[in-house]
XYZ file of C-alpha atoms in Angstrom:
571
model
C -20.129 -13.915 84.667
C -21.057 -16.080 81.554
C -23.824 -14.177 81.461
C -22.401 -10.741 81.238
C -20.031 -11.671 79.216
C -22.355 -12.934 76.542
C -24.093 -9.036 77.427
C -21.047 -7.689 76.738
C -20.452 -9.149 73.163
C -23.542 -8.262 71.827
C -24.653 -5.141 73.305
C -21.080 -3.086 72.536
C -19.255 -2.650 69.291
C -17.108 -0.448 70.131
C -13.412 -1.621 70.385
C -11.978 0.394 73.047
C -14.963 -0.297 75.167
C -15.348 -4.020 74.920
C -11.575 -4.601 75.932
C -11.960 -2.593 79.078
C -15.433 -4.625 79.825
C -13.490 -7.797 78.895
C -10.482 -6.621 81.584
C -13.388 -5.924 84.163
C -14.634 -9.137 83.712
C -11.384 -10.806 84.005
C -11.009 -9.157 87.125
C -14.148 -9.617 88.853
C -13.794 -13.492 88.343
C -10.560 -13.721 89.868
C -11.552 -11.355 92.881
C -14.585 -13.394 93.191
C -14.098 -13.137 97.385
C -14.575 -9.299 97.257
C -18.821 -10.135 96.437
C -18.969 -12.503 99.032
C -19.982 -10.738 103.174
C -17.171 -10.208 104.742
C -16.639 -10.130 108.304
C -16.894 -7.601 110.656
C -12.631 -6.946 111.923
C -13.878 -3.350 113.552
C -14.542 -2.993 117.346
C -17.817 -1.620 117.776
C -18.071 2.057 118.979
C -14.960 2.546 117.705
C -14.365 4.807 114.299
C -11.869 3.729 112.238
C -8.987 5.820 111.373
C -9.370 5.096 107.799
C -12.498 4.554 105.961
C -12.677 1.086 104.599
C -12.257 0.232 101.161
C -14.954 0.502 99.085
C -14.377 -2.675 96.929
C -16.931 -1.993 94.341
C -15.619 1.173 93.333
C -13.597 0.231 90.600
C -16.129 -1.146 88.670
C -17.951 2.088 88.602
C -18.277 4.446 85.699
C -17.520 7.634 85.548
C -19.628 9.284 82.636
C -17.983 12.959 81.806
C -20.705 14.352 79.365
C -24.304 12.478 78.629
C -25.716 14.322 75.441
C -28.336 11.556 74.661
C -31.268 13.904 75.221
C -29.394 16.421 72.493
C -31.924 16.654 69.887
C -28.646 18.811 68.041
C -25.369 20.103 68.434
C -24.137 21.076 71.625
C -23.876 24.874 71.589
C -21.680 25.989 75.040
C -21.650 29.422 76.029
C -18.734 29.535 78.480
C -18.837 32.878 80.083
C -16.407 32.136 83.155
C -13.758 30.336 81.285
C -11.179 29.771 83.479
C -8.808 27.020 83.110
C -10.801 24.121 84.808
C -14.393 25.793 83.415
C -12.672 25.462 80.002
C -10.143 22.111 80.007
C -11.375 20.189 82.860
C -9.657 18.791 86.361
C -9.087 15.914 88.697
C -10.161 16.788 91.983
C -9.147 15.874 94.909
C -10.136 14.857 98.677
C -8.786 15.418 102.086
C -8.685 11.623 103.954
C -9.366 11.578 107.863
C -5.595 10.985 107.934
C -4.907 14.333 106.371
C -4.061 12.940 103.045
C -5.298 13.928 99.316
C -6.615 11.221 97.829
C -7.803 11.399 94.189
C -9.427 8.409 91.418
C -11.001 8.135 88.215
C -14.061 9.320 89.765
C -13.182 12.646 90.799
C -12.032 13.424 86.760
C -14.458 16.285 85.645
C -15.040 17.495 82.527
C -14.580 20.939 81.308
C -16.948 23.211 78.610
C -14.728 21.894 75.526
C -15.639 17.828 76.163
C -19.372 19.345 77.144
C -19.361 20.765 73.446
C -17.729 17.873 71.748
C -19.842 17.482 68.393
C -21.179 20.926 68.499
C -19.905 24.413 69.427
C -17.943 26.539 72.406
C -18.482 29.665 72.517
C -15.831 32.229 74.312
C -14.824 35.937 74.830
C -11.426 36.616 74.056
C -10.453 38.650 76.361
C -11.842 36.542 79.146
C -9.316 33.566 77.630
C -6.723 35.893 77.922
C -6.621 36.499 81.269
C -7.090 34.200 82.718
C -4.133 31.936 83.705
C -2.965 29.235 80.892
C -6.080 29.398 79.403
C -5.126 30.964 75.711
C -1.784 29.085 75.788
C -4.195 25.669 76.526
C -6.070 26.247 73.675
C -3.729 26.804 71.122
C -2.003 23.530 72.305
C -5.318 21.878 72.295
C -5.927 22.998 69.333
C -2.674 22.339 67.808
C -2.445 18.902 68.760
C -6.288 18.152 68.250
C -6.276 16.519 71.411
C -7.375 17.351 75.052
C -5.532 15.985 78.364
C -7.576 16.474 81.549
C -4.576 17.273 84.072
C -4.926 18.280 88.201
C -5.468 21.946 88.386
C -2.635 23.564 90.241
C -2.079 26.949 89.077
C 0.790 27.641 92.103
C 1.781 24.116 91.691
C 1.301 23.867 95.558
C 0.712 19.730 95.860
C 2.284 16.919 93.559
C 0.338 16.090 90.723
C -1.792 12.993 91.237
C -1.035 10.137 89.917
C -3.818 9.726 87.136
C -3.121 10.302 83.370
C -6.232 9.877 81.639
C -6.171 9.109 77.703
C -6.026 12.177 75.634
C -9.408 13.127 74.154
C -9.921 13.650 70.493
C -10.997 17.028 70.304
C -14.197 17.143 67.621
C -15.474 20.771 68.393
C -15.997 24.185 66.689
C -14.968 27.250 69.117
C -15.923 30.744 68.409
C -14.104 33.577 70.040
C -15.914 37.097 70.082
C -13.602 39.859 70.220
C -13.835 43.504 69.629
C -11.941 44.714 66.435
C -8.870 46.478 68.015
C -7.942 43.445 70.283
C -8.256 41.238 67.263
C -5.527 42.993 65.839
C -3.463 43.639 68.294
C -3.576 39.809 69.037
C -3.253 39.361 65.683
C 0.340 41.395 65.347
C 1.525 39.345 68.809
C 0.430 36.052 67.774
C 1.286 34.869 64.959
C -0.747 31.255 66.125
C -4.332 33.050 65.546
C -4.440 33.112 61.887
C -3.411 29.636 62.035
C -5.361 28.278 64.170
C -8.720 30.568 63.866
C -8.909 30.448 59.955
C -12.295 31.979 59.850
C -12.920 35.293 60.626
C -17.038 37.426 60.420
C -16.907 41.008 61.142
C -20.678 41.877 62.884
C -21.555 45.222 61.788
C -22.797 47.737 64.697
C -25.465 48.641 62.223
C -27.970 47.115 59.443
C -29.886 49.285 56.365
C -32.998 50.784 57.355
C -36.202 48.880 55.576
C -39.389 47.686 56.077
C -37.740 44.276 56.745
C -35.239 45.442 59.283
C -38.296 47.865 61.283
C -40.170 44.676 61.366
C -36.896 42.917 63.066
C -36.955 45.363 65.352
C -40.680 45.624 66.440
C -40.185 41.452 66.647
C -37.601 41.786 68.751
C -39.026 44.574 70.994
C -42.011 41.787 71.458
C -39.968 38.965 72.095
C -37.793 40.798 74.613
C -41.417 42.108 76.712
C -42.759 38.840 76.640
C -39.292 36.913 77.669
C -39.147 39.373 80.509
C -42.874 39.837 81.380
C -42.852 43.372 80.416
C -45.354 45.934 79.620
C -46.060 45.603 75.720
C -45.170 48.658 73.278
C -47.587 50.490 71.440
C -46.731 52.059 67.960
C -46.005 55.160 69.010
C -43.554 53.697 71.172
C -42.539 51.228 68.688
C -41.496 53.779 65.976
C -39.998 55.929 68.573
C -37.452 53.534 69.750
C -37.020 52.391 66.321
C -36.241 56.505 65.395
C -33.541 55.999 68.661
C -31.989 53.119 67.184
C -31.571 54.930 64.075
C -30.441 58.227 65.565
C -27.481 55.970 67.799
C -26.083 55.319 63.998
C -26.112 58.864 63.017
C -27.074 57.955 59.627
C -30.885 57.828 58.225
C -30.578 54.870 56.072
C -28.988 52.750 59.271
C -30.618 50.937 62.094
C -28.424 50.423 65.238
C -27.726 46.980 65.988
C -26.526 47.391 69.628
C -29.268 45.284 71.279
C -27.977 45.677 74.633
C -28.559 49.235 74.465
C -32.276 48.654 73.143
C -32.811 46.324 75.814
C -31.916 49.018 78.329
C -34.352 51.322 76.586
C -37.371 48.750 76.425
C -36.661 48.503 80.452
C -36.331 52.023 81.759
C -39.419 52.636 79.488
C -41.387 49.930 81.094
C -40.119 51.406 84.365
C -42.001 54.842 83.685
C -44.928 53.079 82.621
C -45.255 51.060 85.770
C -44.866 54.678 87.624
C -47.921 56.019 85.918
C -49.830 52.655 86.325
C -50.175 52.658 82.573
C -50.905 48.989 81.147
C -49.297 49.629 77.598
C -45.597 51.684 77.178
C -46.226 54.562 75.215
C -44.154 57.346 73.536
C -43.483 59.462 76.523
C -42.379 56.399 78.470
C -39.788 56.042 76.112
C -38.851 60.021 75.897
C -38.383 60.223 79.661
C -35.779 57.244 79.963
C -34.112 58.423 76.745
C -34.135 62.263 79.249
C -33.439 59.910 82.278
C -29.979 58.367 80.709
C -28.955 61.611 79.568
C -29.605 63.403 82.655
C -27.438 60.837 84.164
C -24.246 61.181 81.760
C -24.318 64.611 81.049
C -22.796 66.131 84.120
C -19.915 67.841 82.423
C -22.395 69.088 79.569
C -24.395 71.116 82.239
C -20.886 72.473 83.884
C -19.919 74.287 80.142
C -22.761 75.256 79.569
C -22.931 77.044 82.793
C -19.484 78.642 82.332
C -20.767 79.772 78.775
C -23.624 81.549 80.678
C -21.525 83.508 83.043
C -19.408 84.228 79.959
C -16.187 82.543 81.684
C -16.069 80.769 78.089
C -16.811 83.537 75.460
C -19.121 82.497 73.182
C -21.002 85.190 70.786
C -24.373 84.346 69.579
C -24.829 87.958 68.334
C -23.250 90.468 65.929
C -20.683 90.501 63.725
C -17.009 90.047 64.173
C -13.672 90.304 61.652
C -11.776 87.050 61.433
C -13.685 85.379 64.417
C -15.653 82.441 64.058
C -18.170 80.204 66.002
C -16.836 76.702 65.451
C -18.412 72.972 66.677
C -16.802 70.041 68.611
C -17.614 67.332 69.898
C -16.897 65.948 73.378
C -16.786 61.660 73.777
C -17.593 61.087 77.471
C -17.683 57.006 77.010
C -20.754 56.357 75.697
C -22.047 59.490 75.856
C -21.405 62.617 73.321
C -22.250 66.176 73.068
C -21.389 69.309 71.142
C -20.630 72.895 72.465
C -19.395 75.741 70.104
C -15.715 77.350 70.525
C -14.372 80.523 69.282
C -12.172 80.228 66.813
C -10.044 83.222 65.626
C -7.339 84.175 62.509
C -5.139 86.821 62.289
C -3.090 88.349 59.391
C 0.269 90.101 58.495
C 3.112 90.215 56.485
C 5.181 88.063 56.243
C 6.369 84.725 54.922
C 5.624 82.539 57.917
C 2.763 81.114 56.262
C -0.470 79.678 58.041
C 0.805 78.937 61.981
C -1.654 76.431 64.036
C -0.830 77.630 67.697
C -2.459 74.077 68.913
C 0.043 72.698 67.053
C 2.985 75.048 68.168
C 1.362 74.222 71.753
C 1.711 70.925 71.266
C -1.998 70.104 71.855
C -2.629 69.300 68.277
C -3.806 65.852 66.892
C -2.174 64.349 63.170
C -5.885 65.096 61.929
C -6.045 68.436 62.451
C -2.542 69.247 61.705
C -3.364 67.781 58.170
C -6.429 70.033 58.077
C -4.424 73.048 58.665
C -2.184 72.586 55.925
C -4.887 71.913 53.148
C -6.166 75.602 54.212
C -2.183 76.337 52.331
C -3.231 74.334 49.296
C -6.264 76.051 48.876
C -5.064 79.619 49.431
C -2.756 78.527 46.822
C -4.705 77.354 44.392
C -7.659 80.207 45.140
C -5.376 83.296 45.018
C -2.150 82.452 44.565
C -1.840 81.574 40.505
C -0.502 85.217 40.011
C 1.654 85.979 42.262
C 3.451 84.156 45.112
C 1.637 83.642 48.403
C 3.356 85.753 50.876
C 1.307 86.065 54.229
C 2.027 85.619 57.853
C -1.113 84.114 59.721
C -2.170 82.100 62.902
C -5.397 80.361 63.828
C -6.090 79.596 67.636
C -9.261 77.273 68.937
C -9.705 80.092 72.001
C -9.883 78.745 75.379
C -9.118 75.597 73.900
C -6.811 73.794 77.316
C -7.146 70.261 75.840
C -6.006 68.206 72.534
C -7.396 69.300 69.459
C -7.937 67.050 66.637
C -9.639 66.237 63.700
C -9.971 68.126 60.781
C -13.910 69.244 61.078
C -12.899 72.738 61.720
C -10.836 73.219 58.967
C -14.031 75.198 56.922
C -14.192 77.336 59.953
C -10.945 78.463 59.826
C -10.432 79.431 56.231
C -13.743 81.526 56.932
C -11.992 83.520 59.387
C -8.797 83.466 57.178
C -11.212 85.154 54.252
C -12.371 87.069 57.300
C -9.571 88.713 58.808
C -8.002 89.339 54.683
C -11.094 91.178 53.948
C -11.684 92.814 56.937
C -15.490 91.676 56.097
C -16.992 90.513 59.373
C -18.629 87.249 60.259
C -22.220 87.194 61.617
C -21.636 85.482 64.895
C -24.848 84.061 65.673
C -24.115 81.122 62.969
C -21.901 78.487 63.884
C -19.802 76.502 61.320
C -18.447 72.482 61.112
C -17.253 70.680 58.206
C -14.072 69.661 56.658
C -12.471 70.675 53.168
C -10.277 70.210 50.274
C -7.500 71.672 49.145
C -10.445 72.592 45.540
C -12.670 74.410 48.196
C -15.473 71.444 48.521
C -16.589 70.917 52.195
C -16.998 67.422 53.103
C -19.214 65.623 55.640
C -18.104 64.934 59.272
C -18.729 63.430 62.290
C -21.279 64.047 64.964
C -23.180 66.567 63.025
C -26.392 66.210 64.977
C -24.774 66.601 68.449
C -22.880 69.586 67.105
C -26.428 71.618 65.778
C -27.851 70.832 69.069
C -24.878 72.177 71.183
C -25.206 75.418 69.256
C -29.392 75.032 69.627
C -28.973 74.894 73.550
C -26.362 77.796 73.589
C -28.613 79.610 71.567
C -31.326 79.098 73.138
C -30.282 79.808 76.596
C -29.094 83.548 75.356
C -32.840 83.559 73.293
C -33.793 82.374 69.815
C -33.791 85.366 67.656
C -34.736 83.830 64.482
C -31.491 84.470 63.102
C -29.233 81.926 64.451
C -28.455 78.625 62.345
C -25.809 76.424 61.658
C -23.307 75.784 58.547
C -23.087 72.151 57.693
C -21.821 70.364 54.718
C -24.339 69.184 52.369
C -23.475 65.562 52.195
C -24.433 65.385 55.809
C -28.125 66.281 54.862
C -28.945 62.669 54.824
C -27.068 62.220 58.496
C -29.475 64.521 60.179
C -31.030 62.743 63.282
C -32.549 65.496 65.210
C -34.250 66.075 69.039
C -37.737 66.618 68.670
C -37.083 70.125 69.966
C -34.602 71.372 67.713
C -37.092 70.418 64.729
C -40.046 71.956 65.735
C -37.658 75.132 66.376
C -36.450 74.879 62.613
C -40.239 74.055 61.302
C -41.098 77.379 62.874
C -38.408 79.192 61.527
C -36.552 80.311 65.269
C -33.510 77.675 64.061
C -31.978 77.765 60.925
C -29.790 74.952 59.046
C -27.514 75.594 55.773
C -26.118 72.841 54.126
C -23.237 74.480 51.760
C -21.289 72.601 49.429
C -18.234 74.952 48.822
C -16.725 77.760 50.845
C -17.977 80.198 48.485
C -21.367 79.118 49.282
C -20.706 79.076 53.119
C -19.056 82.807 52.976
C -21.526 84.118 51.170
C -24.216 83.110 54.060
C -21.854 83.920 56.431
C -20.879 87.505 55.826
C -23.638 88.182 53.088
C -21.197 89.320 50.657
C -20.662 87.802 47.052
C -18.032 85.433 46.739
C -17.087 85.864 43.283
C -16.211 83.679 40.225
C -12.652 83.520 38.813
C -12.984 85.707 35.330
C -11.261 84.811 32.242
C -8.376 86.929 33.014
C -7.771 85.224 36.380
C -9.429 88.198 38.429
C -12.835 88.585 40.332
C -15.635 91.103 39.879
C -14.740 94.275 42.170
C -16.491 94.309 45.842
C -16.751 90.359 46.117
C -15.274 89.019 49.176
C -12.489 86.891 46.749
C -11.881 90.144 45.102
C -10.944 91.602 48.154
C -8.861 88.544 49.286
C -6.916 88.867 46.338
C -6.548 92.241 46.826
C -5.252 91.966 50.332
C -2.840 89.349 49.594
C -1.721 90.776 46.068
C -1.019 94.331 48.578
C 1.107 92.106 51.517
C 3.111 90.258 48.649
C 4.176 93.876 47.361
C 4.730 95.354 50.735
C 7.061 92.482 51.444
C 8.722 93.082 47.962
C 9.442 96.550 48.659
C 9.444 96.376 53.077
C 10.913 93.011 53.529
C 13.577 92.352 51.192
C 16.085 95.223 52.245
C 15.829 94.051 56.454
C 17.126 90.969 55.357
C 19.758 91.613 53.186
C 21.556 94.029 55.902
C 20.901 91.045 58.479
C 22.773 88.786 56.104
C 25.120 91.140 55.500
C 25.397 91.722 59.267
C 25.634 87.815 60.346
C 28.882 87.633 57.524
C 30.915 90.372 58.930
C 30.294 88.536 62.546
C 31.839 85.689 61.308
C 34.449 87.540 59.806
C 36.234 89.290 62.039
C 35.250 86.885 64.715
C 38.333 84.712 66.342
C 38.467 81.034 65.836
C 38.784 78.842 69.512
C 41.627 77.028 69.829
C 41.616 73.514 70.832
C-alpha cells in the first residue's frame, strides 16, 4: 500500500483525482480482510438466491469518454438525439430477486461528454421532439454544467440513488435548421438568441466559375470513388454540372443541394451498369434526369391529356379579342411544371373599375390581388391624364378551380385589357408571363423556364407551326435554363422566344399593331393600338357623362322620397 501510495503522489497532479485515490487507499488498508480467500459458506449444487458480492468492485473505474487517440477535436454528429443519446443515463439491472439494482458502473455517457473539447453537432427539429431534450439543453447550457440523471421519461421506478458530480460543460454545439423553423423558434423562444449567439445562413446556391465547376467535377470524383462507382466522363461531367445549374434557375448560379447531385451521380451509374458501359456518359445522365421526372410528373401527364381532348381550352391558333394565353406554374414538392391557362378581359361602362373574379371568388392570393390593382395605376397613368378613368372591367384565369396567386400574370392581363378596348385581337399561338409596374416596365419572374416548356409541350402536341413563341420579360434572358429539346426547336426556328421590356413592346408582337408614343399634346398617332385605347375609354367616359348620370339621380331621388313618406317603428 506504501507502494501505491508513493505511485499515487507522483504519477497524478490532479487535485480532485489524488483525494479520491488517497480515500481508496484509506479504504483498502482498513478492509485489508476483503484480499485475503475467503471461505466457501455456499452448499454445493445449490445456487444462491443472491449473487455474492463482488468485493473488488468498488475499486473499479468507470471511464465515460477515452479521447487519447484524438489527434483533434472531437467532432459528434448526433443524428438520433434523444434524451439519453444526447445527456447521458444510469442504467439499471434486474437482480435474481426481482430488484433494480444500479452503481457507478452502469453511469453512461451521452454525445455532449463524447464531444467535450470539440464539437456536437444536431438537427433542430430532431431536439425538438423529442422528449426534454431542447428544454435539457438550454438548462445545460444555461448553467454550463451537465448532470447525468436515470432516464425515466414516464417516471415509472424511483430514481436511483446515485448523484454524480455535475460536469463542466466545455463544448461547441451546432444546430442545423431550415430558415422558417429558425424563426418561428426564434418568435417562441426568446432563450435561442441567448443562448445560440452565432448564427451562418448556407446558401442553396454558389456563383458559377471555373473554380466552383472544378468543385463540382472534385466532388463528382470523390463521391464515385467513396462509393465504388462508375467514373464520369466530360460529357457527363458538364452535363450534370448544366443540371446543377438549371435546379437554380439562374445562369450565373451553381446548385449547392448535394444530396440531390448525389442522387443523380447514382441513378446515372445505374443506367450505365444496364448497358455494361465501364465509364457514365451523357445519356446515362439524360435518362435518370427522364427517369425522376417520369416518376413525379403524374399530374403533368393528366393536364396535359385534358388539354388534348380540349376539356381545358387552350388555343394555340388564331386570333382572339381580349383573350390571352397566360403561364403558371404548378409546385408538386420537389417537382415543378408549367401549363398555359386562358385568361380573358371584358369591358363596359361603367365606374366599377378593374374587378378580379378570383378575388371576388375568394380564390385569390395577396400577390396577385396587388398585381391587379397596379393594372389601375397604369391605366391611369397611360390614358387617363385627360380625362377621368371611367370603365367597368373584369379579368377571369378560365377554368381556374384552385388559388391563384402571384403577380406573374399581371402583363397578361393588361394585354387583354388593351385587347378587349381596342377590339384588336391577340394572336393566340403566343403565350405571355411576366409581371409589371404601375410605368408599364415588365419585370422578371419566377419559373420562367418551366413556363416556356409547358407552352413548348402544348404546342407541340397540337404541331409546331413555326409561329408559336413565348413573351417573357427581358431581365429573365439571363435565367434561361432550357431542355435540350426546346433549344434545338428555337435554333431551327419551329419555337420562338421574345424577351420585351415594356407592354408596348409586348403588344406590338402580340397583335402586330403599333403601340404608339405619347405626342406633345398628350395624344397618339391615329390607328396605333394606344390611340385606339384612348379612344375607347375617352368614348365610355362620355357615354357615362351623358347615359349614366341621369339613372342615378332619379334613383337618388327615388331612395329620398322612400324615406320620406315611410313610417318610423315604434319601440
Amino acid at each position: 500500500a506504501s507502494r501505491l501510495a508513493q505511485r499515487v503522489d507522483k504519477k497524478h497532479e490532479n487535485k480532485q483525482i489524488k483525494e479520491y485515490l488517497d480515500s481508496m487507499l484509506e479504504d483498502m488498508a482498513d478492509n485489508l480482510q476483503i484480499f485475503m480467500p475467503q471461505p466457501q459458506t455456499q452448499m454445493p449444487g445449490v445456487m444462491p438466491l443472491l449473487p455474492e458480492a463482488d468485493h473488488f468492485q468498488p475499486y473499479q473505474v468507470n471511464l465515460l469518454v477515452d479521447n487519447s487517440e484524438q489527434k483533434g477535436p472531437p467532432v459528434i454528429i448526433e443524428a438520433y438525439p434523444t434524451y439519453r443519446n444526447i445527456f447521458g443515463s444510469i442504467e439499471r439491472v434486474v437482480d435474481r430477486a426481482g430488484m433494480w439494482r444500479t452503481d457507478f458502473s452502469k453511469i453512461k455517457a451521452g454525445s455532449l461528454v463524447k464531444a467535450m473539447g470539440g464539437y456536437l453537432v444536431i438537427n433542430l427539429l430532431d431536439a425538438i421532439v423529442e422528449p426534454g431534450v431542447w428544454q435539457g439543453l438550454k438548462r445545460a447550457f444555461k448553467s454550463e454544467k451537465l448532470e447525468i440523471q436515470t432516464y425515466d421519461p414516464f417516471y415509472l421506478f424511483t430514481t436511483s440513488g446515485l448523484k454524480p458530480e455535475p460536469i463542466d460543460l466545455d463544448v461547441k454545439v451546432v444546430v442545423v435548421s431550415d430558415e422558417h423553423l429558425y424563426r418561428m423558434l426564434l418568435h417562441h423562444d426568446e432563450d435561442v438568441k441567448k443562448i445560440f449567439k452565432v448564427r451562418a445562413d448556407f446558401d442553396t446556391s454558389m456563383d458559377k466559375n471555373d473554380e466552383s465547376i472544378r468543385q463540382i467535377a472534385g466532388f463528382i470524383k470523390m463521391k464515385t470513388d467513396e462509393e465504388k462507382l462508375r467514373p464520369f466522363d466530360r460529357s457527363a461531367v458538364a452535363a450534370l454540372v448544366e443540371q446543377a445549374v438549371r435546379m437554380t434557375g439562374r445562369q450565373e448560379k451553381i446548385s449547392t443541394s448535394f444530396s440531390a447531385i448525389v442522387d443523380l451521380i447514382r441513378e446515372a451509374d445505374f443506367f450505365a451498369g444496364q448497358e455494361n458501359e465501364s465509364v457514365v456518359k451523357e445519356g446515362h445522365l439524360d435518362k435518370a434526369i427522364e427517369s425522376r421526372i417520369y416518376r413525379a410528373n403524374m399530374v403533368e401527364e393528366h393536364i396535359q391529356e385534358m388539354i388534348d381532348r380540349g376539356t381545358l381550352m387552350i388555343d394555340s391558333e388564331g386570333e382572339v379579342v381580349g383573350q390571352v394565353n397566360g403561364l403558371s406554374v404548378y409546385a408538386l414538392g420537389d417537382y415543378m411544371f408549367g401549363r398555359p391557362t386562358r385568361i380573358t378581359a371584358s369591358t363596359s361602362m361603367g365606374r366599377a373599375g378593374i374587378i378580379n373574379i378570383e378575388r371576388e371568388a375568394d380564390m385569390s392570393g395577396n400577390t396577385h390581388n396587388k398585381g391587379v390593382l397596379i393594372l389601375t395605376g397604369y391605366l391611369r397613368e397611360k390614358y387617363a391624364q385627360d380625362k377621368p378613368l371611367t370603365v367597368s372591367a373584369s379579368i377571369a384565369f378560365e377554368q381556374s378551380y384552385g388559388g391563384v396567386d402571384g403577380d406573374s400574370a399581371s402583363s397578361t392581363e393588361i394585354y387583354g385589357l388593351l385587347s378587349s378596348l381596342s377590339q384588336i385581337p391577340i394572336k393566340q399561338y403566343l403565350a405571355v408571363t411576366g409581371s409589371v409596374n404601375q410605368r408599364g416596365e415588365v419585370q422578371a419572374i419566377g419559373g420562367v423556364n418551366q413556363k416556356i416548356e409547358g407552352f413548348y409541350d402544348c404546342c407541340r402536341k397540337k404541331g409546331l407551326t413555326k409561329t408559336q413563341g413565348v413573351l417573357i420579360p427581358e431581365s429573365n434572358v439571363k435565367d434561361l435554363m432550357l431542355r435540350k429539346d426546346v433549344v434545338e426547336a428555337v435554333k431551327k426556328g419551329q419555337f420562338h422566344i421574345y424577351p420585351v421590356k415594356t407592354i408596348d413592346q409586348g403588344i406590338e408582337i402580340l397583335t402586330g399593331t403599333r403601340a404608339g408614343e405619347r405626342k406633345a399634346d398628350g395624344t397618339y398617332p391615329k390607328g396605333t393600338m394606344n390611340y385606339l385605347v384612348d379612344q375607347k375609354l375617352r368614348e365610355l367616359a362620355e357615354g357615362l357623362k351623358d347615359f349614366g348620370d341621369k339613372p342615378e339621380k332619379e334613383e337618388k331621388k327615388s331612395k329620398g322620397t322612400k324615406k320620406g313618406t315611410g313610417r318610423k317603428k315604434k319601440s
